[in-house]
Amino acid sequence: MRKEFLDLRRQPIANKFLKEDEFKDEFFFDLKVVFDDETKLVSLKEFVKPELMFNEDYAYSTSMSYPMVKHFELTANMLKEEFNPETVLEIGSNDGPFIKNFDTKISICVEPCENFAKKTTDMGYRSYISFWDTDVSHGIKEIHGEMDLVYAANCICHIQNLDECFAAVKNILSENGVFVFEDPSLLRMLERGSYDQIYDEHAHIFSVTALNNILINNGLTIFRVDNLSVHGGSNRIYVARNRPVEFSVAENKQREYDFGINNFQTYEIFAERVRKSKKDLVELLTKLKGEGKRVVSIGATSKSTTVFNYCDIGESLIECITDTTPDKQGLLAPGSHIPVVDRESVNLNDYDYAFLGAWNFKDVIANKEREFVENGGKFITHVPEVMVFS
Ligand code: JHZ
């Protein structure tokens, strides 16, 4: 049975940055979160139609975050070395930071966002503009054969029907093939209070426990788990038909069990913490405004869409958001309508505080913005709790 534990209120499409004349048609939905006490899966209560999120206007470009480009290069090299795949398929290849480390002759991309599929096509990769399902899997297998490595980063948790997704992977995976995917970790989210991992695209927030239950039902086994620091704490899950299961699987499941991820009460406690986080952040920003302080935000992230809309934060509390992505600049943030600007067009020293919309890059940003701190600027974050630091 699915039980609701959190209501993050009315939310827009997290990556739909818009112009003023688009406000009247802006799409909103109720962002509520449920726990399934059978599979232990945490999911959105109401899914958003995939075409509304992933289309030719999709704004999140992985290559705009340098640390992620490095991360995918290291990941690709590690997988090549260990598994030596003769064929590679990437599901949700975005603008290609992972696949570009593989030979075009052995690699296939599947990507529903046409703007990004075009980029990987231009890079020489056979790219299918499509969502991942059994039809596409059968079609690709017919043309290109079975795949030794199927990889997906920050994509499988976007897929609403997981049984269909895993059946499609199983269909195309070669006998000794491996399916490797990484997504934000439910345990890390619960530990850090980072409720902003929850937005339209994240249909599910995965625990190893839930994935194990669902994959087993689909004739696949998790044989290894790597805990990663990227995106505020992710898990890289290694899946095969039949490989010896390594200690990391039981270790992760035990850690999740010890934290209480199988108990509904854990989620009720988390929800209470989220409500407190909102109260603290609004109080802080309102106080700063009263003192005449100026606040900017760094990183027009999907995560900050959740925070700003849940906490009712608009331009009166945060003047603008800087972001390195040209496709987000000059537009207004979803729901909150805070202007998004190029970092280069802003003198950070004009501001007293910078909210970390991209708190997952805290160290990179703090290092880049040393001058802001030297001039008396301070950062605000809400993870793991609302605080000011410099
Ligand atoms: P970032 C995305 O979420 C979307 P977001 C997606 N749905 C997903 O699943 C997760 O990733 C995992 C900018 N930036 O990575 C670039 C700076 O401005 O936290 C990006 O727009 N300055 C696929 O959107 C944003 O911040 C910088 O110095 O929450 C970061 O977005 C750096 C490093 C980044 O993901």
Short mmCIF file of N, CA and C in Angstrom, two decimals, residues 16-110:
data_model
loop_
_atom_site.label_atom_id
_atom_site.label_comp_id
_atom_site.label_asym_id
_atom_site.label_seq_id
_atom_site.Cartn_x
_atom_site.Cartn_y
_atom_site.Cartn_z
N LYS A 16 11.61 24.10 -16.47
CA LYS A 16 10.97 24.91 -17.52
C LYS A 16 11.15 26.39 -17.17
N PHE A 17 12.30 26.92 -17.57
CA PHE A 17 12.58 28.34 -17.41
C PHE A 17 11.78 29.07 -18.47
N LEU A 18 11.22 30.22 -18.11
CA LEU A 18 10.26 30.79 -19.06
C LEU A 18 10.36 32.30 -19.21
N LYS A 19 9.63 32.77 -20.24
CA LYS A 19 9.53 34.22 -20.49
C LYS A 19 8.22 34.68 -19.85
N GLU A 20 8.13 36.01 -19.67
CA GLU A 20 6.95 36.56 -18.99
C GLU A 20 5.64 36.20 -19.69
N ASP A 21 5.67 36.20 -21.05
CA ASP A 21 4.40 35.93 -21.75
C ASP A 21 3.99 34.46 -21.67
N GLU A 22 4.83 33.63 -21.02
CA GLU A 22 4.46 32.21 -20.86
C GLU A 22 3.83 31.94 -19.49
N PHE A 23 3.82 32.96 -18.62
CA PHE A 23 3.31 32.75 -17.25
C PHE A 23 1.88 32.20 -17.24
N LYS A 24 1.06 32.74 -18.15
CA LYS A 24 -0.38 32.39 -18.10
C LYS A 24 -0.62 30.91 -18.39
N ASP A 25 0.31 30.30 -19.15
CA ASP A 25 0.12 28.88 -19.48
C ASP A 25 1.00 27.96 -18.63
N GLU A 26 1.63 28.53 -17.61
CA GLU A 26 2.57 27.69 -16.84
C GLU A 26 1.83 26.54 -16.17
N PHE A 27 2.42 25.37 -16.27
CA PHE A 27 1.80 24.15 -15.74
C PHE A 27 2.20 23.95 -14.28
N PHE A 28 1.23 23.65 -13.44
CA PHE A 28 1.52 23.34 -12.04
C PHE A 28 0.87 22.01 -11.65
N PHE A 29 1.46 21.36 -10.68
CA PHE A 29 0.86 20.11 -10.18
C PHE A 29 1.14 20.01 -8.67
N ASP A 30 0.45 19.08 -8.01
CA ASP A 30 0.65 18.90 -6.56
C ASP A 30 1.79 17.91 -6.33
N LEU A 31 2.85 18.39 -5.69
CA LEU A 31 4.02 17.54 -5.44
C LEU A 31 3.87 16.88 -4.07
N LYS A 32 3.38 15.64 -4.11
CA LYS A 32 3.19 14.88 -2.87
C LYS A 32 4.00 13.60 -2.97
N VAL A 33 4.45 13.10 -1.85
CA VAL A 33 5.38 11.97 -1.89
C VAL A 33 4.82 10.80 -1.08
N VAL A 34 4.98 9.59 -1.64
CA VAL A 34 4.42 8.39 -1.00
C VAL A 34 5.49 7.33 -0.77
N PHE A 35 5.22 6.47 0.20
CA PHE A 35 6.08 5.32 0.53
C PHE A 35 5.25 4.06 0.31
N ASP A 36 5.81 3.14 -0.46
CA ASP A 36 5.11 1.88 -0.73
C ASP A 36 5.61 0.84 0.28
N ASP A 37 4.75 0.43 1.20
CA ASP A 37 5.26 -0.46 2.26
C ASP A 37 5.51 -1.89 1.78
N GLU A 38 5.16 -2.18 0.54
CA GLU A 38 5.46 -3.52 0.01
C GLU A 38 6.87 -3.55 -0.61
N THR A 39 7.11 -2.67 -1.61
CA THR A 39 8.43 -2.66 -2.26
C THR A 39 9.43 -1.75 -1.53
N LYS A 40 8.94 -0.88 -0.65
CA LYS A 40 9.74 0.13 0.07
C LYS A 40 10.17 1.28 -0.84
N LEU A 41 9.51 1.40 -1.98
CA LEU A 41 9.87 2.46 -2.94
C LEU A 41 9.23 3.79 -2.54
N VAL A 42 10.03 4.87 -2.63
CA VAL A 42 9.51 6.23 -2.41
C VAL A 42 9.29 6.87 -3.78
N SER A 43 8.10 7.37 -4.02
CA SER A 43 7.73 7.90 -5.35
C SER A 43 6.86 9.13 -5.19
N LEU A 44 6.69 9.85 -6.30
CA LEU A 44 5.71 10.93 -6.32
C LEU A 44 4.32 10.32 -6.34
N LYS A 45 3.40 11.00 -5.67
CA LYS A 45 2.02 10.49 -5.66
C LYS A 45 1.42 10.64 -7.05
N GLU A 46 1.69 11.80 -7.65
CA GLU A 46 1.13 12.07 -8.98
C GLU A 46 2.30 12.29 -9.94
N PHE A 47 2.40 11.49 -10.98
CA PHE A 47 3.47 11.68 -11.96
C PHE A 47 3.06 12.75 -12.97
N VAL A 48 4.08 13.46 -13.47
CA VAL A 48 3.84 14.46 -14.51
C VAL A 48 4.09 13.79 -15.86
N LYS A 49 3.31 14.16 -16.87
CA LYS A 49 3.48 13.55 -18.21
C LYS A 49 4.93 13.76 -18.67
N PRO A 50 5.66 12.70 -19.02
CA PRO A 50 7.08 12.86 -19.39
C PRO A 50 7.31 13.90 -20.48
N GLU A 51 6.40 14.00 -21.45
CA GLU A 51 6.59 14.95 -22.57
C GLU A 51 6.59 16.39 -22.09
N LEU A 52 5.97 16.66 -20.94
CA LEU A 52 5.96 18.04 -20.43
C LEU A 52 7.33 18.41 -19.84
N MET A 53 8.09 17.40 -19.45
CA MET A 53 9.39 17.67 -18.81
C MET A 53 10.55 17.51 -19.79
N PHE A 54 10.50 16.42 -20.55
CA PHE A 54 11.63 16.06 -21.41
C PHE A 54 11.25 16.26 -22.86
N ASN A 55 11.70 17.37 -23.42
CA ASN A 55 11.37 17.69 -24.81
C ASN A 55 12.49 18.55 -25.37
N GLU A 56 12.28 19.12 -26.54
CA GLU A 56 13.37 19.84 -27.22
C GLU A 56 13.81 21.11 -26.48
N ASP A 57 13.04 21.51 -25.43
CA ASP A 57 13.41 22.71 -24.67
C ASP A 57 14.12 22.37 -23.36
N TYR A 58 14.41 21.11 -23.12
CA TYR A 58 14.97 20.71 -21.83
C TYR A 58 16.26 21.49 -21.56
N ALA A 59 16.32 22.10 -20.36
CA ALA A 59 17.40 23.08 -20.11
C ALA A 59 18.61 22.51 -19.37
N TYR A 60 18.46 21.37 -18.69
CA TYR A 60 19.58 20.90 -17.87
C TYR A 60 20.65 20.24 -18.74
N SER A 61 21.79 20.91 -18.83
CA SER A 61 22.88 20.40 -19.65
C SER A 61 24.02 19.98 -18.73
N THR A 62 24.30 18.69 -18.71
CA THR A 62 25.29 18.16 -17.78
C THR A 62 26.64 18.85 -17.96
N SER A 63 27.00 19.12 -19.20
CA SER A 63 28.34 19.66 -19.48
C SER A 63 28.55 21.06 -18.93
N MET A 64 27.47 21.70 -18.45
CA MET A 64 27.62 23.04 -17.87
C MET A 64 28.19 22.97 -16.45
N SER A 65 28.26 21.77 -15.89
CA SER A 65 28.84 21.61 -14.56
C SER A 65 30.13 20.82 -14.71
N TYR A 66 31.24 21.54 -14.70
CA TYR A 66 32.53 20.91 -14.96
C TYR A 66 32.80 19.68 -14.08
N PRO A 67 32.48 19.75 -12.76
CA PRO A 67 32.78 18.57 -11.93
C PRO A 67 32.07 17.31 -12.43
N MET A 68 30.88 17.47 -13.03
CA MET A 68 30.16 16.30 -13.53
C MET A 68 30.81 15.73 -14.79
N VAL A 69 31.39 16.60 -15.61
CA VAL A 69 32.07 16.13 -16.83
C VAL A 69 33.25 15.25 -16.41
N LYS A 70 33.97 15.70 -15.41
CA LYS A 70 35.11 14.94 -14.89
C LYS A 70 34.62 13.61 -14.30
N HIS A 71 33.52 13.69 -13.56
CA HIS A 71 32.94 12.50 -12.93
C HIS A 71 32.62 11.43 -13.99
N PHE A 72 32.02 11.86 -15.11
CA PHE A 72 31.61 10.89 -16.13
C PHE A 72 32.81 10.34 -16.90
N GLU A 73 33.84 11.15 -17.03
CA GLU A 73 35.06 10.65 -17.68
C GLU A 73 35.69 9.54 -16.82
N LEU A 74 35.77 9.80 -15.52
CA LEU A 74 36.35 8.78 -14.62
C LEU A 74 35.49 7.52 -14.60
N THR A 75 34.16 7.72 -14.58
CA THR A 75 33.24 6.58 -14.55
C THR A 75 33.41 5.73 -15.81
N ALA A 76 33.44 6.40 -16.97
CA ALA A 76 33.56 5.67 -18.25
C ALA A 76 34.87 4.89 -18.29
N ASN A 77 35.96 5.51 -17.85
CA ASN A 77 37.26 4.82 -17.90
C ASN A 77 37.27 3.62 -16.97
N MET A 78 36.66 3.78 -15.81
CA MET A 78 36.61 2.67 -14.85
C MET A 78 35.80 1.50 -15.43
N LEU A 79 34.67 1.81 -16.06
CA LEU A 79 33.81 0.74 -16.61
C LEU A 79 34.49 0.04 -17.79
N LYS A 80 35.21 0.85 -18.60
CA LYS A 80 35.92 0.26 -19.75
C LYS A 80 36.96 -0.73 -19.25
N GLU A 81 37.70 -0.27 -18.25
CA GLU A 81 38.80 -1.10 -17.74
C GLU A 81 38.29 -2.40 -17.15
N GLU A 82 37.21 -2.30 -16.33
CA GLU A 82 36.75 -3.53 -15.67
C GLU A 82 35.96 -4.45 -16.59
N PHE A 83 35.07 -3.89 -17.42
CA PHE A 83 34.14 -4.75 -18.16
C PHE A 83 34.47 -4.89 -19.65
N ASN A 84 35.33 -4.01 -20.15
CA ASN A 84 35.77 -4.08 -21.53
C ASN A 84 34.63 -4.34 -22.53
N PRO A 85 33.59 -3.51 -22.51
CA PRO A 85 32.41 -3.79 -23.34
C PRO A 85 32.66 -3.63 -24.84
N GLU A 86 32.05 -4.51 -25.62
CA GLU A 86 32.17 -4.37 -27.09
C GLU A 86 31.02 -3.54 -27.64
N THR A 87 29.95 -3.43 -26.85
CA THR A 87 28.81 -2.58 -27.25
C THR A 87 28.31 -1.83 -26.01
N VAL A 88 27.96 -0.56 -26.23
CA VAL A 88 27.54 0.29 -25.10
C VAL A 88 26.26 1.02 -25.48
N LEU A 89 25.31 1.06 -24.54
CA LEU A 89 24.09 1.83 -24.75
C LEU A 89 23.93 2.76 -23.56
N GLU A 90 23.72 4.05 -23.84
CA GLU A 90 23.42 4.96 -22.73
C GLU A 90 21.97 5.43 -22.83
N ILE A 91 21.26 5.27 -21.72
CA ILE A 91 19.87 5.74 -21.65
C ILE A 91 19.90 7.12 -21.00
N GLY A 92 19.34 8.12 -21.69
CA GLY A 92 19.34 9.48 -21.15
C GLY A 92 20.72 10.10 -21.26
N SER A 93 21.23 10.20 -22.48
CA SER A 93 22.64 10.57 -22.69
C SER A 93 22.89 12.08 -22.59
N ASN A 94 21.83 12.87 -22.46
CA ASN A 94 21.95 14.33 -22.32
C ASN A 94 22.91 14.86 -23.39
N ASP A 95 23.88 15.72 -23.05
CA ASP A 95 24.75 16.25 -24.09
C ASP A 95 26.08 15.50 -24.21
N GLY A 96 26.08 14.26 -23.72
CA GLY A 96 27.15 13.34 -24.06
C GLY A 96 28.41 13.26 -23.21
N PRO A 97 28.43 13.78 -21.97
CA PRO A 97 29.69 13.73 -21.21
C PRO A 97 30.15 12.32 -20.84
N PHE A 98 29.23 11.36 -20.80
CA PHE A 98 29.65 9.97 -20.52
C PHE A 98 30.03 9.27 -21.83
N ILE A 99 29.13 9.32 -22.80
CA ILE A 99 29.32 8.51 -24.02
C ILE A 99 30.54 8.99 -24.81
N LYS A 100 30.90 10.26 -24.67
CA LYS A 100 32.01 10.77 -25.48
C LYS A 100 33.34 10.08 -25.16
N ASN A 101 33.35 9.32 -24.07
CA ASN A 101 34.55 8.57 -23.71
C ASN A 101 34.61 7.20 -24.37
N PHE A 102 33.58 6.86 -25.19
CA PHE A 102 33.54 5.58 -25.88
C PHE A 102 33.60 5.81 -27.40
N ASP A 103 34.05 4.81 -28.09
CA ASP A 103 34.16 4.86 -29.54
C ASP A 103 32.75 4.97 -30.16
N THR A 104 32.62 5.85 -31.15
CA THR A 104 31.29 6.03 -31.79
C THR A 104 30.80 4.73 -32.44
N LYS A 105 31.75 3.88 -32.86
CA LYS A 105 31.36 2.66 -33.60
C LYS A 105 30.65 1.63 -32.72
N ILE A 106 30.87 1.70 -31.40
CA ILE A 106 30.28 0.67 -30.53
C ILE A 106 29.18 1.22 -29.62
N SER A 107 28.85 2.51 -29.80
CA SER A 107 27.97 3.14 -28.80
C SER A 107 26.66 3.66 -29.38
N ILE A 108 25.60 3.52 -28.58
CA ILE A 108 24.26 4.00 -28.97
C ILE A 108 23.73 4.90 -27.86
N CYS A 109 23.05 5.98 -28.25
CA CYS A 109 22.41 6.86 -27.25
C CYS A 109 20.89 6.80 -27.42
N VAL A 110 20.20 6.83 -26.28
CA VAL A 110 18.74 7.01 -26.31
C VAL A 110 18.45 8.24 -25.46
#
